[in-house]
mmCIF file of C-alpha atoms in Angstrom:
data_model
loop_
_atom_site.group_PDB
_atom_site.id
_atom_site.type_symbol
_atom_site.label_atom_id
_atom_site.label_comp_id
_atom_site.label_asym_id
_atom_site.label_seq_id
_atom_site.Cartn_x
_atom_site.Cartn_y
_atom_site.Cartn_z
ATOM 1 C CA UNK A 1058 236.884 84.561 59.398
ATOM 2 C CA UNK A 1059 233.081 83.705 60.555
ATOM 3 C CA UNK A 1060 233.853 80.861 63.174
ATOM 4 C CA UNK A 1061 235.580 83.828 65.115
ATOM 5 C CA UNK A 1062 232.521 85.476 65.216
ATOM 6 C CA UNK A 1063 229.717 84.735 68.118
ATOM 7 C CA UNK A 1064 226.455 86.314 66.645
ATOM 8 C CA UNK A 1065 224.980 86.778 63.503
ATOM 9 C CA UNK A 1066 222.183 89.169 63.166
ATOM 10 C CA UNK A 1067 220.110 90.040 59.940
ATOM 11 C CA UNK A 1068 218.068 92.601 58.544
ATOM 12 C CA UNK A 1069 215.887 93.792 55.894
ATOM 13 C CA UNK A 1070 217.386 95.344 53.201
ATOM 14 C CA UNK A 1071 214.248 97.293 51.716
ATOM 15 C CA UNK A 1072 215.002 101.031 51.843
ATOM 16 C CA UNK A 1073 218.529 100.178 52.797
ATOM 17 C CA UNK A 1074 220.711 102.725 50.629
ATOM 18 C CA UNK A 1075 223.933 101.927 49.207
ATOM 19 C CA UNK A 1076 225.476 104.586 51.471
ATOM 20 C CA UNK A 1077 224.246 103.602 54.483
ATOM 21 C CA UNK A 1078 225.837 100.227 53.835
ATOM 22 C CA UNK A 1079 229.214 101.553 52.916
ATOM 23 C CA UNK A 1080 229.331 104.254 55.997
ATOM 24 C CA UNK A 1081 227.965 101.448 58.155
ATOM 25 C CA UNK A 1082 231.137 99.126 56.537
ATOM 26 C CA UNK A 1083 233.428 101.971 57.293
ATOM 27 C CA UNK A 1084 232.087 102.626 60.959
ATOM 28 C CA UNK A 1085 231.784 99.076 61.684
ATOM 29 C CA UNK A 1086 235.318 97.891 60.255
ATOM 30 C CA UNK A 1087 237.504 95.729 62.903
ATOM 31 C CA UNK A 1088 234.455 95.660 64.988
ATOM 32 C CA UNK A 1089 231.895 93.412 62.580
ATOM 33 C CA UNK A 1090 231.705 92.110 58.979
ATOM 34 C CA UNK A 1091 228.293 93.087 56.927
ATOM 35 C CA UNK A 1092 227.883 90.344 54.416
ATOM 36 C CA UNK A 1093 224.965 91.070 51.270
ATOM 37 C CA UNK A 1094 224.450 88.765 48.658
ATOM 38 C CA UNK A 1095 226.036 85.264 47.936
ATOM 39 C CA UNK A 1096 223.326 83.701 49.828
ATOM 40 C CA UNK A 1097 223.564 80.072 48.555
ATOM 41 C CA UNK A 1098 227.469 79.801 49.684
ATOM 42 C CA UNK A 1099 227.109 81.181 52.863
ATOM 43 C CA UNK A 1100 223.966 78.889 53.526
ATOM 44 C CA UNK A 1101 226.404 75.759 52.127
ATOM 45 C CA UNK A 1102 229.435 77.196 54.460
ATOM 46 C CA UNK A 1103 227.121 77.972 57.608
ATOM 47 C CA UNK A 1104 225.584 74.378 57.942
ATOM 48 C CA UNK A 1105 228.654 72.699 56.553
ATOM 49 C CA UNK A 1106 230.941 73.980 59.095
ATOM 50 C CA UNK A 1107 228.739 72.861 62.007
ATOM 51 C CA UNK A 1108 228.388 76.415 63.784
ATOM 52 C CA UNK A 1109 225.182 75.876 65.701
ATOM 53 C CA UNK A 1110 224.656 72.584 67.393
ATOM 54 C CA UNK A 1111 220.632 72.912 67.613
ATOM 55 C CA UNK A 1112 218.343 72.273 64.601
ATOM 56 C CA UNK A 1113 216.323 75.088 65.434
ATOM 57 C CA UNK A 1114 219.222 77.759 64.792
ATOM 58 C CA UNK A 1115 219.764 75.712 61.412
ATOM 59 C CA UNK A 1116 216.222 75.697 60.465
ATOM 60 C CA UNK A 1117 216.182 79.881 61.287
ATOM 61 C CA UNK A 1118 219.362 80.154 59.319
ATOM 62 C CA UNK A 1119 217.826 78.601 56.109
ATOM 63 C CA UNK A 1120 214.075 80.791 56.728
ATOM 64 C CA UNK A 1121 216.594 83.722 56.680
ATOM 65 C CA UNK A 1122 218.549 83.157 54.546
ATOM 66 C CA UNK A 1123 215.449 82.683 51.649
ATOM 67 C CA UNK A 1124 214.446 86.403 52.235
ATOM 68 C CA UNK A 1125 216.213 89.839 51.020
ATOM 69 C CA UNK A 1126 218.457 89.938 53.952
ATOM 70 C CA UNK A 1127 221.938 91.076 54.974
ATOM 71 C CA UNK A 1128 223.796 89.619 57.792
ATOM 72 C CA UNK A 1129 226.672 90.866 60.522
ATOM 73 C CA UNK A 1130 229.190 88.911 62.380
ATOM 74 C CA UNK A 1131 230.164 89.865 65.126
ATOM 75 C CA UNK A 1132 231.361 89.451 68.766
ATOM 76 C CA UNK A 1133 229.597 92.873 69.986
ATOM 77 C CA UNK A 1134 226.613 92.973 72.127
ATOM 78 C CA UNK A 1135 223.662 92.892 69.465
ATOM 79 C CA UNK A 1136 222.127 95.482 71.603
ATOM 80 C CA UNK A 1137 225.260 98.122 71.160
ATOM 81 C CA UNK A 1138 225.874 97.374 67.251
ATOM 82 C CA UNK A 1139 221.793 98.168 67.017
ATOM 83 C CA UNK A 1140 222.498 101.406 68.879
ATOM 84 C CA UNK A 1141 225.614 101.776 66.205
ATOM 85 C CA UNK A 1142 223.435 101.345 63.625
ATOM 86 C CA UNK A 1143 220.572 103.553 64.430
ATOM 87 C CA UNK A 1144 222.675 106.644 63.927
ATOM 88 C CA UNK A 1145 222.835 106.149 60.436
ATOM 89 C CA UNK A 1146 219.258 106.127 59.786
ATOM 90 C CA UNK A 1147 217.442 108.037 57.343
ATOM 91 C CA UNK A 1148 214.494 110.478 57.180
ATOM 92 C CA UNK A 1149 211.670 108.713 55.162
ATOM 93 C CA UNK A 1150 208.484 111.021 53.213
ATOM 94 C CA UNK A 1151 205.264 109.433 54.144
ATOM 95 C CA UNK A 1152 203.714 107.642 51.472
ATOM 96 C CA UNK A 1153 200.007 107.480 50.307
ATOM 97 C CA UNK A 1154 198.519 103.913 50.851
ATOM 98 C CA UNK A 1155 201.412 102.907 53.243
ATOM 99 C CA UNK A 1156 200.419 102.107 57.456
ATOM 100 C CA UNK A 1157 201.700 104.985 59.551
ATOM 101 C CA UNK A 1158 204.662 103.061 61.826
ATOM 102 C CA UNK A 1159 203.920 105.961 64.259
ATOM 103 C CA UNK A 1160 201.553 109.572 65.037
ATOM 104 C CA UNK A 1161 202.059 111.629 62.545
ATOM 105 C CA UNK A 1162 201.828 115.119 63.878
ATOM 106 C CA UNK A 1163 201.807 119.105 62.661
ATOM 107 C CA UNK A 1164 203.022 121.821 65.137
ATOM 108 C CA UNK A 1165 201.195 124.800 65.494
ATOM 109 C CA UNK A 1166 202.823 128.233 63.761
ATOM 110 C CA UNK A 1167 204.024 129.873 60.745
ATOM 111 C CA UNK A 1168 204.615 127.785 57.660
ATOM 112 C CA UNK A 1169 206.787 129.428 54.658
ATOM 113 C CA UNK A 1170 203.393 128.544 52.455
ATOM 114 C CA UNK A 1171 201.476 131.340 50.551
ATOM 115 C CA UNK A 1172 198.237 132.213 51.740
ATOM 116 C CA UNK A 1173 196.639 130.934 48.200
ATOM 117 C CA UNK A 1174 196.791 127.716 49.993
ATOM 118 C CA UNK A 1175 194.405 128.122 52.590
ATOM 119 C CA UNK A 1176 192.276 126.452 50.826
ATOM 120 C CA UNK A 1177 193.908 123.048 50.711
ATOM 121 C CA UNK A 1178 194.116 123.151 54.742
ATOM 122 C CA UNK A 1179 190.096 123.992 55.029
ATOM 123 C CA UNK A 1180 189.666 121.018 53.033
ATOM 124 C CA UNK A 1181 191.662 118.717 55.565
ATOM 125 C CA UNK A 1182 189.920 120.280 58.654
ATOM 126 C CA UNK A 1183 193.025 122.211 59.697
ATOM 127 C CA UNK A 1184 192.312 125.821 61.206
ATOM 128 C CA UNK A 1185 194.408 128.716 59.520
ATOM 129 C CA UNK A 1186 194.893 132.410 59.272
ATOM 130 C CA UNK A 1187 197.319 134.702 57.403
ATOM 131 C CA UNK A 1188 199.814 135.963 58.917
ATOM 132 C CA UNK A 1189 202.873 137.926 57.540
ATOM 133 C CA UNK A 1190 202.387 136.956 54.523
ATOM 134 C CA UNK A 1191 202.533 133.296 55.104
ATOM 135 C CA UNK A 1192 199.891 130.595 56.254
ATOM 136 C CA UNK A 1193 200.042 130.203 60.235
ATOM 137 C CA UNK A 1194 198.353 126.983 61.605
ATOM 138 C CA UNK A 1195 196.785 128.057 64.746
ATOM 139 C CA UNK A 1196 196.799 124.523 66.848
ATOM 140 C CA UNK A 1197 198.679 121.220 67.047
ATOM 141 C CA UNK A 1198 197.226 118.560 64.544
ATOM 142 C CA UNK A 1199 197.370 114.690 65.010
ATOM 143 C CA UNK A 1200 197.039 114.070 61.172
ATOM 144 C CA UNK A 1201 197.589 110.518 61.172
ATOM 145 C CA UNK A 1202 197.447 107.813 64.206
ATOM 146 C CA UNK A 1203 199.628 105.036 64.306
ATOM 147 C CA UNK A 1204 198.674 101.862 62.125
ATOM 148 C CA UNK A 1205 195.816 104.407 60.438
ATOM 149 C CA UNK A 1206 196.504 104.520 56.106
ATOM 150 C CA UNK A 1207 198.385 107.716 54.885
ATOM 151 C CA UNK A 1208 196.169 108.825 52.371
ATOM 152 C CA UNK A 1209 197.340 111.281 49.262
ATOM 153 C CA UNK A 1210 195.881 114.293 50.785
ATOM 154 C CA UNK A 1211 198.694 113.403 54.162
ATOM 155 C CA UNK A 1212 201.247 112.749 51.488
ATOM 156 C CA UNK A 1213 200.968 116.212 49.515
ATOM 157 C CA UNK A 1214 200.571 118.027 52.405
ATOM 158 C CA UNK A 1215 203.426 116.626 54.690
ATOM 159 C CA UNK A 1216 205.395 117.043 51.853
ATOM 160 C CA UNK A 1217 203.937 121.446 51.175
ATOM 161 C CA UNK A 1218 205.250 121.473 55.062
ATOM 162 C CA UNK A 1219 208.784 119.407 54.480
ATOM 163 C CA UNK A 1220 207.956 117.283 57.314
ATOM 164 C CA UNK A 1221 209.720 113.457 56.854
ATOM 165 C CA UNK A 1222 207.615 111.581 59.640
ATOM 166 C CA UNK A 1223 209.333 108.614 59.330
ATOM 167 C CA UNK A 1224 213.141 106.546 59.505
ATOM 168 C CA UNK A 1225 214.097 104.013 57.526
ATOM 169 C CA UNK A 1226 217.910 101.974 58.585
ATOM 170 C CA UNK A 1227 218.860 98.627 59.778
ATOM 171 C CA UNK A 1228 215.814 96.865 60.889
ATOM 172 C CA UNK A 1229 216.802 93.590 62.403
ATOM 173 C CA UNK A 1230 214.555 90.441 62.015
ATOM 174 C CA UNK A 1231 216.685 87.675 63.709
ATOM 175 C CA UNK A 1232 219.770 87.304 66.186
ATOM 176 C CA UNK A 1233 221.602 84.229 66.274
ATOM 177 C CA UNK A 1234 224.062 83.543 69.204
ATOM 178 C CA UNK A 1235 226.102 79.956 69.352
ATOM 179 C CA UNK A 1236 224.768 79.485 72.931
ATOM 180 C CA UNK A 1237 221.656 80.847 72.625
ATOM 181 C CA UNK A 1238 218.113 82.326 71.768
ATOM 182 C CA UNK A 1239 218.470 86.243 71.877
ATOM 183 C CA UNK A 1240 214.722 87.764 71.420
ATOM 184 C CA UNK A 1241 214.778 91.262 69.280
ATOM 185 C CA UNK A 1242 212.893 92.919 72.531
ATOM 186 C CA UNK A 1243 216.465 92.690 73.615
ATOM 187 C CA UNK A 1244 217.453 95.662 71.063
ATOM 188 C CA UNK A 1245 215.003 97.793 72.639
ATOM 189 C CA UNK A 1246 216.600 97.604 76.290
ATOM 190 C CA UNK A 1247 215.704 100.309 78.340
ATOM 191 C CA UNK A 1248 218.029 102.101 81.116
ATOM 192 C CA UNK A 1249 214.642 103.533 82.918
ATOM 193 C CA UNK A 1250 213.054 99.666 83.056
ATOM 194 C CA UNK A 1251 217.096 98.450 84.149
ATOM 195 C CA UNK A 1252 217.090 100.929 87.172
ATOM 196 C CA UNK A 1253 213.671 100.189 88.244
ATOM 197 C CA UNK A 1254 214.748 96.727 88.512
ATOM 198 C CA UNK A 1255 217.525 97.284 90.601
ATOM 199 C CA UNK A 1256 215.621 98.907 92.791
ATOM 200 C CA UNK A 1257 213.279 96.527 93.481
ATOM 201 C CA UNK A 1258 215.764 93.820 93.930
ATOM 202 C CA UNK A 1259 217.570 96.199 96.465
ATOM 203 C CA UNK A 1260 214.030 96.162 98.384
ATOM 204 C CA UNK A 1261 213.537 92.775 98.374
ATOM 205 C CA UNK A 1262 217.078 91.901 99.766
ATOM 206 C CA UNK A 1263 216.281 94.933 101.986
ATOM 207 C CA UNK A 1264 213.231 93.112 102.670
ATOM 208 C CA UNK A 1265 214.676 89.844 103.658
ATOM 209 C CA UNK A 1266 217.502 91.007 105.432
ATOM 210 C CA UNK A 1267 214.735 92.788 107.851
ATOM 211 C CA UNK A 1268 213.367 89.686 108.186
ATOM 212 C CA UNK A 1269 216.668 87.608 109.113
ATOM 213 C CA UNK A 1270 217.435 90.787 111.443
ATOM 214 C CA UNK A 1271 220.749 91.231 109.244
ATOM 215 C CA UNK A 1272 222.067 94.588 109.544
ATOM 216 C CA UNK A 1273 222.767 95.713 105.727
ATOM 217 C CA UNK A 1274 224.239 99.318 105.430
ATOM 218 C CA UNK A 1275 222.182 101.940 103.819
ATOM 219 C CA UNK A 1276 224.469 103.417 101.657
ATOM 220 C CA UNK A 1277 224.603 100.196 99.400
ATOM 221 C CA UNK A 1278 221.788 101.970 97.285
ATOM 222 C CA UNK A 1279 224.211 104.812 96.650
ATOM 223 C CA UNK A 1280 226.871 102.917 95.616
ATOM 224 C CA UNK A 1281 224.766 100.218 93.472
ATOM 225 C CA UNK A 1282 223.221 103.434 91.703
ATOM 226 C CA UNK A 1283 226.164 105.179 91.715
ATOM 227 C CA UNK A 1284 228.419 102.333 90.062
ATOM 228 C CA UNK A 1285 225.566 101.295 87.566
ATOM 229 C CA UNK A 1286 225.326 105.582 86.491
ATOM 230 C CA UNK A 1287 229.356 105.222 85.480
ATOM 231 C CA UNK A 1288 229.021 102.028 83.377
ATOM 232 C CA UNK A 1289 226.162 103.783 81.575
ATOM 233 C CA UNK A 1290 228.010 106.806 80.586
ATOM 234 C CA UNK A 1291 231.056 104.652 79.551
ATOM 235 C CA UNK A 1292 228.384 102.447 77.334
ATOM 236 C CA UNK A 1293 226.655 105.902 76.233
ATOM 237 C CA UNK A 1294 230.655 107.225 74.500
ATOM 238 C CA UNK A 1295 230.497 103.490 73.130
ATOM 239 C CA UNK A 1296 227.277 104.527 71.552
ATOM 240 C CA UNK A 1297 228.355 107.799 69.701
ATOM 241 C CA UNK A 1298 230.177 107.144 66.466
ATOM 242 C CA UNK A 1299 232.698 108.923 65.762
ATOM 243 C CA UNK A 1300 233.214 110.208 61.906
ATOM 244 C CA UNK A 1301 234.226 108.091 59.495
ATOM 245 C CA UNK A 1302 237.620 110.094 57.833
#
């Protein structure tokens, strides 16, 4: 089965539920095998069978293979099953003591919060008034900036408001290919940074082709924007996943 496959990518499993893995599984089935546990045979079987040719992919397999990892094989674009996988991500509480992975931020209005707990806001520095009944908070709050400590004052509050700041899912740590190095920045591939690279390729052949005095049709643009729009959308129904039955 795994010499059919070209990549093998692995991720943390802390925070990973159980049923994330099994609708993952489902989702994912004829497409890519998830593999947890039984570590110490697949380390044996990987560098036994001679899959990777350099001694750097060996020596990443056995660093990875030492943590709390899981691992997918598959012949999908690593950048596509990461997109698969982020739909199945989970809302996360902010904890106290933890690093905020992002802003944490309240939106101005009426909470369902009686007004005894005005008090509790004051403390934090966040302005307040009745209304209806119910605590209103009268302008947007940056609580917590990202890589600033939660503290438990964030935490009890966050959680008074039902806010879940955070995600927690598949969060990849190494991609091995047969052929070669893929970097994770390569999961976060954006469509904005793509087209603004095409673009300035078109100039710079437009550019030359000035320069040579070769007549090259404007409408090429169109069509090179045009084509490139219609593979996205295809890739973006890729993308959605449907439900598992």
């Amino acid at each position: 089965m795994i010499p059919s496959y070209r990549f093998i990518m692995f991720f943390k499993l802390n925070n990973i539920k159980s049923k994330q893995i099994h609708d993952v599984r489902k989702f994912l089935r004829n497409k890519a095998e998830i593999i947890i546990g039984k570590k110490t045979l697949l380390k044996y079987y990987l560098q036994t069978k001679q899959l990777f040719d350099h001694d750097i992919h060996k020596q990443k397999l056995s660093e990875n293979l030492n943590n709390n990892v899981g691992l997918i094989f598959t012949n999908i674009d690593p950048y596509l099953i990461n997109k698969y996988l982020s739909y199945y991500n989970l809302k996360d509480t902010a904890k106290a003591g933890t690093i905020a992975k992002k802003d944490i931020k309240i939106k101005k209005g009426i909470k369902p919060l009686s007004p005894s707990q005005t008090s509790f806001f004051q403390a934090l520095g966040i302005p307040t008034r009745v209304t209806k009944g119910s605590i209103e908070i009268l302008e947007n709050i940056l609580l917590v900036k990202k890589d600033k400590t939660i503290t438990s004052s964030h935490e009890v509050l966050l959680k008074k408001l039902n806010i879940r700041p955070f995600k927690h899912g598949f969060e990849f740590i190494e991609i091995m290919d047969r052929y070669k190095t893929i970097p994770l920045k390569y999961l976060s591939f954006s469509r904005v940074i793509m087209i603004s690279n095409i673009n300035t390729v078109y100039k710079k052949l437009m550019s030359s082709a000035s320069y040579i005095q070769t007549e090259t049709p404007g409408f090429q643009i169109y069509n090179i924007n045009h084509m490139f729009n219609k593979t996205m959308a295809y890739y973006l129904t890729l993308l959605k996943p449907k439900k598992c039955t």
